[in-house]
PDB file of C-alpha atoms in Angstrom:
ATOM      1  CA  UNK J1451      19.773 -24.957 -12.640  1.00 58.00           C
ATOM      2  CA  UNK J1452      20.078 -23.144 -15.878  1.00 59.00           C
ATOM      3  CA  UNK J1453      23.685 -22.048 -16.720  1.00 84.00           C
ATOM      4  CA  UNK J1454      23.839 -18.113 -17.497  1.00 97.00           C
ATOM      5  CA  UNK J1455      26.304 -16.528 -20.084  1.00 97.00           C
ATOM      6  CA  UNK J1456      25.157 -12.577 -18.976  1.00 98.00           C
ATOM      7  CA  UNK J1457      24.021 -10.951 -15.953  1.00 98.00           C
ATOM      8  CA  UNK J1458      22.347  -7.688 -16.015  1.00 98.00           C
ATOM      9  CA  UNK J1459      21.210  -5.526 -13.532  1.00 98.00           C
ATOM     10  CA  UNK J1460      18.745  -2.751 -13.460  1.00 98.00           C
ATOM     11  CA  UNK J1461      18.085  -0.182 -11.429  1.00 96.00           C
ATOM     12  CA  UNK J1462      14.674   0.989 -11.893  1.00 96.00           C
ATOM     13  CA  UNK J1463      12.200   4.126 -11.448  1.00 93.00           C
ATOM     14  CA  UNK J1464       8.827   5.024 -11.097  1.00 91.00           C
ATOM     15  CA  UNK J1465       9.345   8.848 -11.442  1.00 90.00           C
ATOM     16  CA  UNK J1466       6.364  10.227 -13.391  1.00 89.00           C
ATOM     17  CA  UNK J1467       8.693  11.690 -16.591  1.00 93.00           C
ATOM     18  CA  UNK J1468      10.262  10.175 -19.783  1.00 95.00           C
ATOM     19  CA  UNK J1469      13.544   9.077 -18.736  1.00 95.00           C
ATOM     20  CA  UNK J1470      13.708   9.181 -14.786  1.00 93.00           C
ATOM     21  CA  UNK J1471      17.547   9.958 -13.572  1.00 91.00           C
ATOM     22  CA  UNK J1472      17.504   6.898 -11.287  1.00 92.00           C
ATOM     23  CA  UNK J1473      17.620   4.202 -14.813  1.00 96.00           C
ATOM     24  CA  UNK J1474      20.814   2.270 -15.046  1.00 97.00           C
ATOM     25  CA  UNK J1475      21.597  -0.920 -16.462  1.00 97.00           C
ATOM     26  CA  UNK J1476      25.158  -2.539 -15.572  1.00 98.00           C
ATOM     27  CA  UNK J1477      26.211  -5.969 -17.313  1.00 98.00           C
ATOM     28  CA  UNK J1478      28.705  -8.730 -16.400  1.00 98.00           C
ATOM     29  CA  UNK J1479      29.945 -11.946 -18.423  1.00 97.00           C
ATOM     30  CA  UNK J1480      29.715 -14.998 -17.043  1.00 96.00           C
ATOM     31  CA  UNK J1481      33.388 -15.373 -18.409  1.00 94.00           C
ATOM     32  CA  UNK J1482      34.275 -12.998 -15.572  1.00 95.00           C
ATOM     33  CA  UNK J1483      35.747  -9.086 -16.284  1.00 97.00           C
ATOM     34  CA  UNK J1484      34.426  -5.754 -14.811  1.00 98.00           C
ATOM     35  CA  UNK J1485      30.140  -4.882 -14.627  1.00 98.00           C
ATOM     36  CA  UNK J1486      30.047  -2.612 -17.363  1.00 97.00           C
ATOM     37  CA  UNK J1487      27.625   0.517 -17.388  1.00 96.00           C
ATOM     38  CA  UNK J1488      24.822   0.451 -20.685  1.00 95.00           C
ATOM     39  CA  UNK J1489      24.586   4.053 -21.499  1.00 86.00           C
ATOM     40  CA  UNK J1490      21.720   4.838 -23.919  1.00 72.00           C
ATOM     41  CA  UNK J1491      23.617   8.400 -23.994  1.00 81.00           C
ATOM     42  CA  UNK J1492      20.278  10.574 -23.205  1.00 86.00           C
ATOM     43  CA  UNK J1493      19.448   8.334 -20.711  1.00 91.00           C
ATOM     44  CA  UNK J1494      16.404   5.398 -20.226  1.00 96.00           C
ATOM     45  CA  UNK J1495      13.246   5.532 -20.317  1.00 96.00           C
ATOM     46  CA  UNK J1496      10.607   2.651 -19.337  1.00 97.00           C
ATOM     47  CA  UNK J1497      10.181   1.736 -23.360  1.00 97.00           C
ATOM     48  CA  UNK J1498      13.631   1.672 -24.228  1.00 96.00           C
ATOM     49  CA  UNK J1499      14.364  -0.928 -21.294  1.00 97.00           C
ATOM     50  CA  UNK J1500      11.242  -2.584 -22.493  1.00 98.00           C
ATOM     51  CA  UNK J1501      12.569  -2.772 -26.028  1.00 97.00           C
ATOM     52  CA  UNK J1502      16.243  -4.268 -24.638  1.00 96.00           C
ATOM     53  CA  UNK J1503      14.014  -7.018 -22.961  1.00 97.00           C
ATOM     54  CA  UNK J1504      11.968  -8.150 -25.592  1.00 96.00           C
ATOM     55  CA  UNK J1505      14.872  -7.937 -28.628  1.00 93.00           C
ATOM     56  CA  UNK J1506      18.150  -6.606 -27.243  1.00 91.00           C
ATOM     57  CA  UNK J1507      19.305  -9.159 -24.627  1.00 96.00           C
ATOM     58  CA  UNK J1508      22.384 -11.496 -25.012  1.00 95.00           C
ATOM     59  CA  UNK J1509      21.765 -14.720 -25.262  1.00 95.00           C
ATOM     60  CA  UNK J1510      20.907 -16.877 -21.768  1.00 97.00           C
ATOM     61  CA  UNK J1511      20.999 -13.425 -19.756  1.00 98.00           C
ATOM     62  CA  UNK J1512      19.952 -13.169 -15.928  1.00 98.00           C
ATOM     63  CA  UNK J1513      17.522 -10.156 -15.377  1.00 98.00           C
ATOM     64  CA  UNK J1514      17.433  -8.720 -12.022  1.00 98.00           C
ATOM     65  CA  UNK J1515      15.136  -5.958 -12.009  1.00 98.00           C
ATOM     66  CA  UNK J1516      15.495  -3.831  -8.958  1.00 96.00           C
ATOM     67  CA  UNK J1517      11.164  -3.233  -7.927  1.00 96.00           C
ATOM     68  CA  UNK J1518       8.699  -5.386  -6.575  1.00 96.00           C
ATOM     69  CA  UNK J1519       7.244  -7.791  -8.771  1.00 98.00           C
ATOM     70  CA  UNK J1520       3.933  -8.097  -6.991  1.00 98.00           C
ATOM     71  CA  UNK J1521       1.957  -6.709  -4.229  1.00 98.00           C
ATOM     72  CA  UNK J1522       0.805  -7.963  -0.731  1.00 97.00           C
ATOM     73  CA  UNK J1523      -1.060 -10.858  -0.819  1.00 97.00           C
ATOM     74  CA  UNK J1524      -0.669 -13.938   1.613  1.00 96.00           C
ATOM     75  CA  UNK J1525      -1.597 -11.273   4.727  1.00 94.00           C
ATOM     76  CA  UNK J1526      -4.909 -10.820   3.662  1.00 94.00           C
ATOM     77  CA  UNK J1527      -5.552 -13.797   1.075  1.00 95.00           C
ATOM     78  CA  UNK J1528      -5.790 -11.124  -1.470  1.00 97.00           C
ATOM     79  CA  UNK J1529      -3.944  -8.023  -3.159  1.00 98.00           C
ATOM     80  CA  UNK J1530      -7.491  -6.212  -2.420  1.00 97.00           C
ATOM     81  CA  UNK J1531      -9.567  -7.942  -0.617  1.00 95.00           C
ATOM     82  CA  UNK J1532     -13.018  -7.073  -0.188  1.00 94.00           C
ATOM     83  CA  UNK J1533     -12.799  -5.617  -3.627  1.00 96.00           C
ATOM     84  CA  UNK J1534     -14.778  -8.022  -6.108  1.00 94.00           C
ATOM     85  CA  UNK J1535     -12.727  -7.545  -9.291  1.00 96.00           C
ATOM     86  CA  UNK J1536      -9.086  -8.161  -6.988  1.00 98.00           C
ATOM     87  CA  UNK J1537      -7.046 -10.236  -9.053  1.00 98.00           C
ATOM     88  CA  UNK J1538      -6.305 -14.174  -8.516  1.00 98.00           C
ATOM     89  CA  UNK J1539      -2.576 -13.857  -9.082  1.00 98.00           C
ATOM     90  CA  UNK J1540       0.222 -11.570 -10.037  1.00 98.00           C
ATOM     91  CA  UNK J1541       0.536 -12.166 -13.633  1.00 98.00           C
ATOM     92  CA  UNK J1542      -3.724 -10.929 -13.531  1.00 98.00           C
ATOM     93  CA  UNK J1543      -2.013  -7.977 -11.342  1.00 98.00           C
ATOM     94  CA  UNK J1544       0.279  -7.072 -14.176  1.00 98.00           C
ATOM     95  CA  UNK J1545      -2.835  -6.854 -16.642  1.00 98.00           C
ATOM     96  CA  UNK J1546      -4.825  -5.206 -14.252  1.00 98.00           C
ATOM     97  CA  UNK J1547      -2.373  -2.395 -13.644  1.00 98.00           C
ATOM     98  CA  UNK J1548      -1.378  -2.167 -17.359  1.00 98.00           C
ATOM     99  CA  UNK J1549      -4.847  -1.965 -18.458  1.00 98.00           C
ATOM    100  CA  UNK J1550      -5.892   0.724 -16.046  1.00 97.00           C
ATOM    101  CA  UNK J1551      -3.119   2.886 -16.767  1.00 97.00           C
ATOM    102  CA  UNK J1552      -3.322   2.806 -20.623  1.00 97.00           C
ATOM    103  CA  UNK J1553      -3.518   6.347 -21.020  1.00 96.00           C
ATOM    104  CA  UNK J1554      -0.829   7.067 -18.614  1.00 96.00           C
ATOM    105  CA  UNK J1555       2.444   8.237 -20.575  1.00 97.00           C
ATOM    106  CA  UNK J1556       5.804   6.899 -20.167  1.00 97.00           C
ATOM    107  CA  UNK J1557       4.214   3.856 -18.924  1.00 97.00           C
ATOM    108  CA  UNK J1558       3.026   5.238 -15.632  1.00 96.00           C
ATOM    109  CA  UNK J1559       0.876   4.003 -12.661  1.00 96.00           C
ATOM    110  CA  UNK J1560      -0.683   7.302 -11.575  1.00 95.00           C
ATOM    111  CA  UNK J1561      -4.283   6.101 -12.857  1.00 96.00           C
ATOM    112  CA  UNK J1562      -3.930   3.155 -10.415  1.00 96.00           C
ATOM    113  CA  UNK J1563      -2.937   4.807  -7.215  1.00 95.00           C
ATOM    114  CA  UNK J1564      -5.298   7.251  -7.782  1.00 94.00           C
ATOM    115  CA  UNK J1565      -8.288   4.436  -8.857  1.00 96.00           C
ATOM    116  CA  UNK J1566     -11.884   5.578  -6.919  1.00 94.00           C
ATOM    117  CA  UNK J1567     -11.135   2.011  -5.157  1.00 96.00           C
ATOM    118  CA  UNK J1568      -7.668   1.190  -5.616  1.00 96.00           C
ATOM    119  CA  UNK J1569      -6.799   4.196  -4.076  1.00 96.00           C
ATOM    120  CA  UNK J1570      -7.604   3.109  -0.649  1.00 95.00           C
ATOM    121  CA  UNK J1571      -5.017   0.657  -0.258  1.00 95.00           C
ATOM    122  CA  UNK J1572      -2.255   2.864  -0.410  1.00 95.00           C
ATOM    123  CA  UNK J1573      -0.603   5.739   1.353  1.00 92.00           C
ATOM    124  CA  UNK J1574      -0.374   8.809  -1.034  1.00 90.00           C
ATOM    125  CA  UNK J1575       1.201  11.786  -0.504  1.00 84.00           C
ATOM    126  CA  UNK J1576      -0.062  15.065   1.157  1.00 83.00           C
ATOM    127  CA  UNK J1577      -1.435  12.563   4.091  1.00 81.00           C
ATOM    128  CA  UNK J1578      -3.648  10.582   1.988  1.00 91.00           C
ATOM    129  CA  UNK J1579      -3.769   7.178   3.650  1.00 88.00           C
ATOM    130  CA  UNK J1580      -6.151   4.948   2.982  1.00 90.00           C
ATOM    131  CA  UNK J1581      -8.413   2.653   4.896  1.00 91.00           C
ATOM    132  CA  UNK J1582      -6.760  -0.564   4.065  1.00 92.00           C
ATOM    133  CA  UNK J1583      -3.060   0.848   3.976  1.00 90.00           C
ATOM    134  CA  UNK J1584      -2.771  -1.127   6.530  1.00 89.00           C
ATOM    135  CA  UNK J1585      -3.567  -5.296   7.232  1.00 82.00           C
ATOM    136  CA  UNK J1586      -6.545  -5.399   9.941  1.00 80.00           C
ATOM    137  CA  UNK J1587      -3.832  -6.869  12.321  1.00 74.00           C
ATOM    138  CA  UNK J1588      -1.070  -5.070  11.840  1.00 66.00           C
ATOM    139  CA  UNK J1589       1.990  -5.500  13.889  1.00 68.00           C
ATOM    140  CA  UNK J1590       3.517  -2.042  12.879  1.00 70.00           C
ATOM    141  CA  UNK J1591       2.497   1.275  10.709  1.00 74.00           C
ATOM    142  CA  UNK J1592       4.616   0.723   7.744  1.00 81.00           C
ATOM    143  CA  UNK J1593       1.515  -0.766   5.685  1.00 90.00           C
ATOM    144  CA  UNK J1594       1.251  -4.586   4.211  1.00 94.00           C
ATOM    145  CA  UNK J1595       4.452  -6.804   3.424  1.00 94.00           C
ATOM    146  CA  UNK J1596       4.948  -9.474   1.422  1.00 95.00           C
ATOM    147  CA  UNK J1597       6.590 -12.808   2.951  1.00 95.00           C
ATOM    148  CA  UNK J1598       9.742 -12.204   0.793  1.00 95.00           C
ATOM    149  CA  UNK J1599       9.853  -8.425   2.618  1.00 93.00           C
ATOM    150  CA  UNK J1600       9.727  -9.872   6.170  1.00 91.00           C
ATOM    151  CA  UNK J1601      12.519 -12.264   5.190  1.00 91.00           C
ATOM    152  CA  UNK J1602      14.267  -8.968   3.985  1.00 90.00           C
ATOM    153  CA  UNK J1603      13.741  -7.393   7.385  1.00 85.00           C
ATOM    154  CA  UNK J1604      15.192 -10.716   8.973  1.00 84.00           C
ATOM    155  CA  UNK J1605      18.824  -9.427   6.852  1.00 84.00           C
ATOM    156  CA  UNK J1606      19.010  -6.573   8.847  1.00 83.00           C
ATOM    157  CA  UNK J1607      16.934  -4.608   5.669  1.00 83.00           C
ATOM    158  CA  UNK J1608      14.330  -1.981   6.036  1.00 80.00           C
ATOM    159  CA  UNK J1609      12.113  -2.871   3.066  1.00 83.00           C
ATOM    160  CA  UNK J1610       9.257  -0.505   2.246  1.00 85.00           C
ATOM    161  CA  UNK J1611       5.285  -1.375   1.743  1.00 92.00           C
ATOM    162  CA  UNK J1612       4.663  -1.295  -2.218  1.00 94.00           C
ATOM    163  CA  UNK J1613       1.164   0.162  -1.068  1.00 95.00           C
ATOM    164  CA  UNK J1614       3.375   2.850  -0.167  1.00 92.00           C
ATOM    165  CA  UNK J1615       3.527   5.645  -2.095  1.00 91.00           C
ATOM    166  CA  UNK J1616       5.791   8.432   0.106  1.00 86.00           C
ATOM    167  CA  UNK J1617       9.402   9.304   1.164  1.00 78.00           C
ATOM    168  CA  UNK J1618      12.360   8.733  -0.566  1.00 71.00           C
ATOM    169  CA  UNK J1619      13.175   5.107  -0.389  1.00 71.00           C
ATOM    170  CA  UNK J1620       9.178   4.320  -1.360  1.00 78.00           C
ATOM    171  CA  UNK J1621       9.089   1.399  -3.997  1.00 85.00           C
ATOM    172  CA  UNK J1622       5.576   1.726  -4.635  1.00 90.00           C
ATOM    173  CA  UNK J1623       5.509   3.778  -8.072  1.00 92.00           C
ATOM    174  CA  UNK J1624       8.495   1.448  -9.493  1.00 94.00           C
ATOM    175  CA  UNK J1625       6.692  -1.360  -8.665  1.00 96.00           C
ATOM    176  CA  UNK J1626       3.406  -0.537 -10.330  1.00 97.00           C
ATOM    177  CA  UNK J1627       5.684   1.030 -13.369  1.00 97.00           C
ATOM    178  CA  UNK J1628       7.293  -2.474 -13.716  1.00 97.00           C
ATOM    179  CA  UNK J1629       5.025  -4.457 -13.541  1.00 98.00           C
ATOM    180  CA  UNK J1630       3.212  -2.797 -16.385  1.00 98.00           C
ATOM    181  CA  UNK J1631       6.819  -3.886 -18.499  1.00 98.00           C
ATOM    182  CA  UNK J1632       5.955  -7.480 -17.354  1.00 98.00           C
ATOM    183  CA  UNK J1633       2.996  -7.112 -18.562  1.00 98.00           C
ATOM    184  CA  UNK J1634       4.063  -6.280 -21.886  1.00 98.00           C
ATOM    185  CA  UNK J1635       6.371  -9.128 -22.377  1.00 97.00           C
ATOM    186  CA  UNK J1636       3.565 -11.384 -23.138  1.00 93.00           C
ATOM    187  CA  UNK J1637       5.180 -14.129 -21.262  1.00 93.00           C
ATOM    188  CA  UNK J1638       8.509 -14.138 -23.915  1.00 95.00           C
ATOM    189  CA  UNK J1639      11.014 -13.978 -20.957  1.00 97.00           C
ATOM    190  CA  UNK J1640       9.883 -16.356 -17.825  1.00 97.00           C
ATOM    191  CA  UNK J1641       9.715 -13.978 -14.507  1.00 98.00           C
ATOM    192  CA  UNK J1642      11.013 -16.404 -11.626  1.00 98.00           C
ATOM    193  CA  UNK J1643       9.048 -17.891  -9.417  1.00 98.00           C
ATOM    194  CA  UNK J1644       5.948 -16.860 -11.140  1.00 98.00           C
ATOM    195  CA  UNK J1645       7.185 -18.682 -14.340  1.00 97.00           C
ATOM    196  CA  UNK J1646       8.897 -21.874 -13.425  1.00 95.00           C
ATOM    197  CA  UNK J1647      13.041 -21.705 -13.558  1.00 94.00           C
ATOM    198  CA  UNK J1648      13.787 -23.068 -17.022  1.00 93.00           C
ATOM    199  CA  UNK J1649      16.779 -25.079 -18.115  1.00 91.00           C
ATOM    200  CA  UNK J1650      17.863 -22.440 -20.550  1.00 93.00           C
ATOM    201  CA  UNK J1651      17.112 -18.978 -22.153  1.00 95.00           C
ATOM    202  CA  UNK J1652      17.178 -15.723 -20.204  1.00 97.00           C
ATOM    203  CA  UNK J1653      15.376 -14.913 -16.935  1.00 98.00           C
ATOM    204  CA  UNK J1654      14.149 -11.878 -15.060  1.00 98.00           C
ATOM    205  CA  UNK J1655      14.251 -11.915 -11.543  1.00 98.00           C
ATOM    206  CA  UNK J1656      13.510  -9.425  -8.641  1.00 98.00           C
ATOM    207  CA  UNK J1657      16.156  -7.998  -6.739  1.00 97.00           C
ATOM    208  CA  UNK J1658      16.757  -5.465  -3.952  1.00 94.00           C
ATOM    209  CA  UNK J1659      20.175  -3.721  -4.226  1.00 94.00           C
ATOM    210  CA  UNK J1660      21.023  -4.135  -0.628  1.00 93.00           C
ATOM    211  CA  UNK J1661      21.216  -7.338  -0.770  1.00 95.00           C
ATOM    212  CA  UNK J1662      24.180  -7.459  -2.910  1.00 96.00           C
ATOM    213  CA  UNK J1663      25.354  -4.812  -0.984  1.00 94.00           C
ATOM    214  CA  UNK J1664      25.275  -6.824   2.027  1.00 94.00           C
ATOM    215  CA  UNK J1665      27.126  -9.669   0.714  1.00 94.00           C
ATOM    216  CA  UNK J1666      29.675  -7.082  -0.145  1.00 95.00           C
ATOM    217  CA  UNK J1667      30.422  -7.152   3.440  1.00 92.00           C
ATOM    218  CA  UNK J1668      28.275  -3.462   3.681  1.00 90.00           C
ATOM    219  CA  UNK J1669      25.824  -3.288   6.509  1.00 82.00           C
ATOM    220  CA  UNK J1670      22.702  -2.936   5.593  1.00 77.00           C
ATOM    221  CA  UNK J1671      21.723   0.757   7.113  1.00 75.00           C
ATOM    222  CA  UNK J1672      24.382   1.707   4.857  1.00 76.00           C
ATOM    223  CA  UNK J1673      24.652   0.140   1.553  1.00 77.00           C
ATOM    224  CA  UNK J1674      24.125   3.090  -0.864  1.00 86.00           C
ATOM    225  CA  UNK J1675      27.722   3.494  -2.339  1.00 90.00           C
ATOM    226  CA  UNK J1676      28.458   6.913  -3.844  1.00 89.00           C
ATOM    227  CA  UNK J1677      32.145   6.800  -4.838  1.00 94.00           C
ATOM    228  CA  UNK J1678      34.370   4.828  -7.207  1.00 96.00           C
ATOM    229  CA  UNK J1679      36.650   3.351  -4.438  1.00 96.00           C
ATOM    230  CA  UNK J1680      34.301   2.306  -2.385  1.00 95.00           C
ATOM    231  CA  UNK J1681      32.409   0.511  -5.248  1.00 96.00           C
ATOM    232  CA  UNK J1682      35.623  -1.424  -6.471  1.00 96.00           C
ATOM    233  CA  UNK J1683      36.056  -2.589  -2.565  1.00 96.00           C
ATOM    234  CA  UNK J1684      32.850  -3.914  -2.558  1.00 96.00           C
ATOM    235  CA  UNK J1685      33.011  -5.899  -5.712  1.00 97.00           C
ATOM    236  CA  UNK J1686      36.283  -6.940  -4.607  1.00 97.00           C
ATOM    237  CA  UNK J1687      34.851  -9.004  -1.647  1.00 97.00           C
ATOM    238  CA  UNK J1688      32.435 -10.482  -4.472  1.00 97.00           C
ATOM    239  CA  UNK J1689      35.609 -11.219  -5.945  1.00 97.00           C
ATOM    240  CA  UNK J1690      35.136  -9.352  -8.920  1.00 98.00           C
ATOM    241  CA  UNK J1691      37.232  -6.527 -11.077  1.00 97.00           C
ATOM    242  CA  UNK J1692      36.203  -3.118 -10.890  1.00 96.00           C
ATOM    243  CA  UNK J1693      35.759  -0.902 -13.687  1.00 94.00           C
ATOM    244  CA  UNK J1694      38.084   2.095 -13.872  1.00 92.00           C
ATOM    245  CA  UNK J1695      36.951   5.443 -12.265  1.00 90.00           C
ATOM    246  CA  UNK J1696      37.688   7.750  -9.344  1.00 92.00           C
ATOM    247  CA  UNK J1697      35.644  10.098  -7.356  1.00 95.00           C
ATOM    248  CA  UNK J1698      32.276  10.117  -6.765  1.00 94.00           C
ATOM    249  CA  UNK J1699      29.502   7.912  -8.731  1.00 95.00           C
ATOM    250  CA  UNK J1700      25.861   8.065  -8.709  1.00 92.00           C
ATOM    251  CA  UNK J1701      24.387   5.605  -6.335  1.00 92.00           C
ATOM    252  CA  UNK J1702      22.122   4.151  -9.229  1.00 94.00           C
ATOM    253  CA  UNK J1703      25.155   3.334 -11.306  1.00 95.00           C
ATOM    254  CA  UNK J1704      26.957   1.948  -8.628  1.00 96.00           C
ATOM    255  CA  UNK J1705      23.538   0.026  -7.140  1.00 96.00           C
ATOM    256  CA  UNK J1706      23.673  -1.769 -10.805  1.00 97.00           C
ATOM    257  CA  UNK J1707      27.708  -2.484 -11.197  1.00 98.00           C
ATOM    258  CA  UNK J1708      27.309  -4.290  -7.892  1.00 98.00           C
ATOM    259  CA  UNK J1709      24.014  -6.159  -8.423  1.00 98.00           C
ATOM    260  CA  UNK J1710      25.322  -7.858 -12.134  1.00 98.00           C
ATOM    261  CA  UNK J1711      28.604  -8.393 -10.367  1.00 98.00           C
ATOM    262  CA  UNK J1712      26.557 -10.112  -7.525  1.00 98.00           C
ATOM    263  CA  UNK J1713      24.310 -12.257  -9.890  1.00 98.00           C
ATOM    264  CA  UNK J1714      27.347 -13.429 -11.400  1.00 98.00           C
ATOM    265  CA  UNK J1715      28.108 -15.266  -8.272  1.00 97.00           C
ATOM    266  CA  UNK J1716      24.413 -15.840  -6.489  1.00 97.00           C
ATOM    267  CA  UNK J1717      23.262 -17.405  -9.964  1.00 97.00           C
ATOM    268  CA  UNK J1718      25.134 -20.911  -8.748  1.00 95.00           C
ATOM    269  CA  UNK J1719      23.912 -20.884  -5.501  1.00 96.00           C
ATOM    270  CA  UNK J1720      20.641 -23.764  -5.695  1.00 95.00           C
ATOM    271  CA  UNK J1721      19.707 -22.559  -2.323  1.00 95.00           C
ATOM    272  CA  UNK J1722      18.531 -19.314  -3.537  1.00 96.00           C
ATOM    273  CA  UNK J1723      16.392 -20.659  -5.726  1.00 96.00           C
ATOM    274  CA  UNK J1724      14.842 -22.994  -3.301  1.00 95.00           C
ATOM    275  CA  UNK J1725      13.837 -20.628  -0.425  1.00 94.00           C
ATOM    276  CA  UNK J1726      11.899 -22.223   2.214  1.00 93.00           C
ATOM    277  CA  UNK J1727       7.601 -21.116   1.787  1.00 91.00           C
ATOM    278  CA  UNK J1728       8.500 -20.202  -1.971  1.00 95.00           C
ATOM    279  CA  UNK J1729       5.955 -22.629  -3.357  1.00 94.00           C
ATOM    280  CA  UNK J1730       3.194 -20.986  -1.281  1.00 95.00           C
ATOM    281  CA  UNK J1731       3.323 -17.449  -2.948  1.00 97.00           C
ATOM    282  CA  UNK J1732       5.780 -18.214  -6.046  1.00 98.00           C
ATOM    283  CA  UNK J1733       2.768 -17.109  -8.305  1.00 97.00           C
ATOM    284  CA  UNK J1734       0.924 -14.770  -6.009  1.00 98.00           C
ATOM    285  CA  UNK J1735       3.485 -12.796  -4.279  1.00 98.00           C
ATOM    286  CA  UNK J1736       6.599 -13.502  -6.354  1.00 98.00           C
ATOM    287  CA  UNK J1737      10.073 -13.217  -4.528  1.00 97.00           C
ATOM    288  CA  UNK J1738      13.218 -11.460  -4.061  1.00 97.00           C
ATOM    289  CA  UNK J1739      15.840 -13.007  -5.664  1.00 97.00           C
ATOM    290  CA  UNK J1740      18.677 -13.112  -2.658  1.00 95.00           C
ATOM    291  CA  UNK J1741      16.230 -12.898   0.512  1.00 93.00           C
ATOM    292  CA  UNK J1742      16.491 -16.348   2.987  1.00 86.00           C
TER     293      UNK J1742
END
């Protein structure tokens, strides 16, 4: 298992503008200390965490990037099947996406979703569902999951489809977003399990911000934390320091204080990185760093 020196945490968007509100970056030293906030000042956009990725990361950091690294696959023994140009795996997903969306600014996905074929596999809003939304034997109406999803679920989680495109908690659009940044690291930063774990160097992996949240002793239905004091008990029970602050704090700030802090302590923990069935979809599917 690689030894980390820095752990940083992002909390992501897919919200169709230059530097989407729900951006924040925390980061905690393996030497221990408070998650600190990274404040660009003006706030993030896609590029500018693109450019930290590629030049501006401590050495032998831990990424966890809070979106879905890859879409539905082992279901339906393909991201779209039926379609003849569906790609073999996710790192061809990444191109795929990127390449169809060239033209989209602020390194958007709209030109995907909204694809003459594509479009069909995802729910959209103003009732736009398409015909493969869902698997052909579905077990519920919440659209195709991946297996790292279902073993989300099995944590008392409520993980959305990323063929879903609608409501508030939808992951869809960060998804597609990110994994048009993926695309554009050219393979300089390994993305784990697609990329095998190396011994050293930095990481990215995907995580979902409940989990941490549920380690914190939260319950899952209510993990969002939206106040200083409650943030500083839950990193507490990670046994971590809190930084300073009272009142309220935005729930993507406080989603990425908790996550780094979290990574800080999950990173050592070889059973996470061995998750029973990863070898099946590690390059397909991906996983969530965290789920059982």
């Amino acid at each position: 298992m690689p030894r980390f020196r820095h752990f940083l945490a992002i909390d992501w968007s897919g919200a169709a503008v230059e530097r989407p509100r729900g951006i924040a970056m925390a980061l905690a030293h393996g030497d221990g200390g408070a998650p600190v906030l990274v404040d660009a000042g003006r706030g993030w956009s896609r590029r500018d965490v693109l450019a930290i990725l590629l030049d501006g990361l401590p050495d032998d950091t831990l990424v966890g990037l809070d979106l879905g690294i890859s879409l539905p696959f082992a279901d339906c023994g393909g991201f779209f099947p039926g379609w003849r140009e569906t790609p073999p795996d996710a790192r061809a997903l990444w191109s795929l996406i990127d390449h169809i969306c060239a033209d989209d600014a602020h390194l958007g996905a709209t030109s995907f979703v909204d694809h003459s074929e594509l479009s069909a596999f995802f729910r959209r809003h103003n009732g736009r569902e398409g015909a493969c939304f869902h698997a052909p034997d579905a077990r519920h109406r919440r659209g195709r999951f991946r297996i790292t999803e279902e073993r989300q679920a099995a944590l008392g989680c409520s993980p959305y489809s990323n063929f879903n495109l609608v409501g508030a908690a939808q992951v869809g659009k960060s998804s597609l977003t990110g994994m048009r940044v993926l695309h554009r690291l050219n393979g300089r930063i390994p993305v784990w399990p697609v990329d095998p774990l190396p011994q050293s160097g930095s990481v990215i992996v995907e995580i979902y911000t409940a989990i941490p949240a549920i380690a914190a002793g939260r319950r899952a239905g209510a993990s969002k934390i939206r106040s200083h004091e409650e943030l500083a008990a839950a990193l507490t029970a990670l046994g971590s320091p809190a930084p300073q602050g009272s009142g309220p704090i935005d729930d993507h700030s406080a989603d990425a204080l908790l996550s780094a802090a979290w990574l800080r302590v999950a990173a050592h923990d070889d059973a996470l990185w061995n998750p029973p069935g990863l070898i099946d979809v590690a390059q397909t599917e991906g996983w969530t760093f965290g789920a059982p």
